[in-house]
């Protein structure tokens, strides 16, 4: 039986995988899939050697702490590839780990399908050369990426619609309009504090305080989306402040219900853009992360995917000490008290879906073909 290694080292990677994996399983019933993922991939028949909750980390300092674990995992996965005679691997995002793994797999004669290109254009541009040497096919999801990587020697590049476009394609047709003033009776604000323990611990207190500030003037209903793979105790202290709690699988329902959002930087900030939900994007890391970012990374552009896609600051971004309840409160009030500002933002967000088209081909069919070659 043929085998295929799949690496989805964090929740967003698993979400990307779910845009193609169910159909790939159908097209390749003779292939055993194994690797790193979560419950959704496992429920689709993938054998987990590692759960993604053991893999994901936030920022440089957490990564450094887990370096020994990552190197052991690299060795084990390489050994499994040899043991199983694996000839194809699908590596999804998770660039620091997957770039190292791609080098090892290339030496073993494995065809690497790299799904969601590393953001080498933001930092570490030299990775384009590594991809050119080690990757069979690179799948890019942002409008400018295909040309950027091709110009730097990556020959086999396929532009695809962002995986979220495929994941949500049946749910875009009934996005509520939510015109200015639709919150007159109740202002519903959605909290999306991240999918990692560190993010939630850092951001949720500031998010809660922001909305408590607003409650002195408005009838605010606080919604929160919890993620299943973190210790649920982290939410318990804040539940007395929350009016409505959604599980992660109900994210779309929550986005459709709410008027505005406060979100941790990550894939979810593109989800809110696609569902036309005005969002404040926040990021908090350790002092070490801040030092490295400020001194060793040249990228000065936006961090939110919606902003990157639009090439402008549609969503305001607050980083580190800027994540301040007073500032966040001020932004929300500027949206709900100024009809022109609100309507302009909503009109811009309506264009998000139009910016995420890709090449006309089937990703699962292409992957199945490569696996069976």
XYZ file of C-alpha atoms in Angstrom, residues 74-263:
190
model
C 12.177 15.504 12.482
C 14.244 12.394 13.093
C 11.229 10.219 13.857
C 9.288 11.402 10.812
C 12.287 10.781 8.569
C 12.622 7.295 10.011
C 8.938 6.615 9.357
C 9.305 7.782 5.762
C 12.133 5.285 5.237
C 10.332 2.501 7.110
C 7.105 2.919 5.122
C 8.750 3.568 1.782
C 6.912 6.871 1.460
C 7.399 8.661 -1.858
C 5.187 11.744 -1.401
C 4.685 14.287 1.384
C 2.216 17.129 1.799
C 3.660 19.848 4.033
C 1.191 22.534 5.088
C 2.439 25.986 6.125
C 4.353 25.688 9.482
C 7.409 26.994 7.702
C 10.284 26.722 10.179
C 9.707 23.023 10.785
C 8.537 22.092 7.299
C 11.436 23.779 5.525
C 13.875 21.653 7.529
C 11.804 18.560 6.869
C 11.652 19.304 3.127
C 15.465 19.209 2.945
C 15.545 15.803 4.634
C 12.772 14.428 2.446
C 14.453 15.593 -0.751
C 17.548 13.588 0.182
C 15.292 10.545 0.623
C 13.815 10.974 -2.848
C 10.411 12.106 -1.558
C 8.270 14.413 -3.696
C 7.258 17.356 -1.535
C 3.967 19.131 -2.152
C 4.210 22.345 -0.128
C 0.731 23.724 0.521
C 0.565 27.392 1.591
C 3.857 28.971 0.643
C 6.194 30.180 3.411
C 5.998 33.946 3.795
C 9.538 34.323 2.489
C 8.572 37.657 0.912
C 8.119 39.043 4.431
C 11.382 37.700 5.855
C 14.009 35.090 4.994
C 13.766 35.616 1.220
C 16.588 33.077 0.811
C 14.043 30.360 1.494
C 12.878 30.694 -2.119
C 16.146 29.057 -3.176
C 15.629 26.218 -0.687
C 12.105 25.666 -2.013
C 13.406 25.615 -5.589
C 15.825 22.823 -4.627
C 13.586 20.699 -2.404
C 9.927 21.102 -3.407
C 8.141 19.283 -6.241
C 5.193 21.737 -6.278
C 4.559 24.908 -4.304
C 0.963 26.022 -3.768
C 0.553 29.765 -3.219
C -2.553 31.381 -1.709
C -1.953 35.142 -1.887
C -2.374 37.094 -5.140
C 1.252 38.187 -5.629
C 3.046 35.075 -4.372
C 3.037 32.940 -7.524
C 5.068 35.456 -9.536
C 7.309 36.282 -6.561
C 8.432 32.658 -6.104
C 8.606 31.900 -9.832
C 10.873 34.911 -10.380
C 13.195 33.439 -7.739
C 13.621 30.066 -9.389
C 10.693 27.998 -8.126
C 9.591 26.360 -11.372
C 6.496 24.426 -10.316
C 4.168 26.950 -8.681
C 0.394 26.622 -8.653
C -1.758 29.505 -7.516
C -4.818 28.356 -5.606
C -7.764 30.140 -4.033
C -7.074 30.651 -0.375
C -8.152 27.442 1.429
C -10.707 29.441 3.387
C -12.447 30.236 0.090
C -12.939 26.507 -0.400
C -13.798 25.800 3.226
C -16.481 28.494 3.345
C -17.702 28.472 -0.267
C -21.216 27.306 0.672
C -21.543 29.826 3.499
C -20.811 33.090 1.700
C -24.209 33.413 0.032
C -26.140 34.539 3.108
C -23.796 36.951 4.909
C -26.036 39.390 6.834
C -25.748 43.014 5.679
C -25.575 44.525 9.205
C -25.978 48.170 8.111
C -24.852 51.105 10.213
C -26.982 51.369 13.350
C -28.102 47.730 13.309
C -26.635 47.497 16.821
C -28.994 50.132 18.283
C -30.646 47.604 20.598
C -27.686 45.299 21.139
C -24.044 45.631 20.056
C -22.680 42.130 19.503
C -18.892 41.916 19.612
C -16.955 38.736 18.919
C -13.748 37.842 20.771
C -11.245 35.655 18.913
C -8.245 35.576 21.268
C -6.294 32.933 19.332
C -5.767 29.203 19.148
C -2.733 28.967 21.431
C -2.624 29.137 25.215
C -0.111 31.991 25.205
C -2.242 34.138 22.888
C -5.399 33.621 24.918
C -3.605 34.348 28.191
C -2.084 37.537 26.754
C -5.033 38.995 24.860
C -8.290 37.920 26.473
C -7.969 40.154 29.586
C -7.469 43.245 27.387
C -10.352 42.243 25.131
C -12.663 41.799 28.105
C -11.652 45.127 29.638
C -12.276 46.876 26.318
C -15.831 45.612 26.184
C -16.448 46.372 29.839
C -15.423 49.959 29.006
C -18.016 50.020 26.218
C -20.740 48.666 28.479
C -20.886 51.986 30.306
C -22.392 53.532 27.143
C -23.808 50.683 25.058
C -25.792 47.488 25.483
C -22.913 45.147 24.612
C -23.329 41.415 24.146
C -19.965 39.655 24.344
C -19.424 36.553 22.205
C -16.385 34.274 22.479
C -15.172 31.450 20.255
C -13.292 28.800 22.236
C -10.837 26.361 20.677
C -11.002 22.739 21.729
C -7.316 21.817 21.746
C -6.212 24.151 24.563
C -6.833 23.520 28.254
C -10.373 24.798 28.797
C -9.499 26.052 32.278
C -7.925 29.118 30.668
C -11.419 30.356 29.769
C -13.091 29.730 33.120
C -11.995 32.926 34.854
C -13.487 35.043 32.059
C -16.762 33.199 31.519
C -18.621 35.451 33.957
C -18.028 38.308 31.494
C -19.147 36.366 28.403
C -22.768 36.353 27.241
C -22.515 33.792 24.435
C -19.861 31.069 24.056
C -19.323 29.365 20.698
C -17.288 26.244 20.002
C -14.666 26.500 17.253
C -16.848 24.659 14.720
C -19.437 27.419 15.124
C -17.069 30.211 14.053
C -19.062 31.081 10.926
C -22.310 31.322 12.895
C -20.599 33.615 15.392
C -19.159 35.859 12.660
C -22.563 36.159 11.012
C -24.247 37.070 14.298
C -21.808 39.747 15.467
C -21.241 43.331 14.360
C -17.518 43.678 15.162
C -14.580 41.549 16.325
C -11.401 41.694 18.374
C -8.980 39.044 17.134
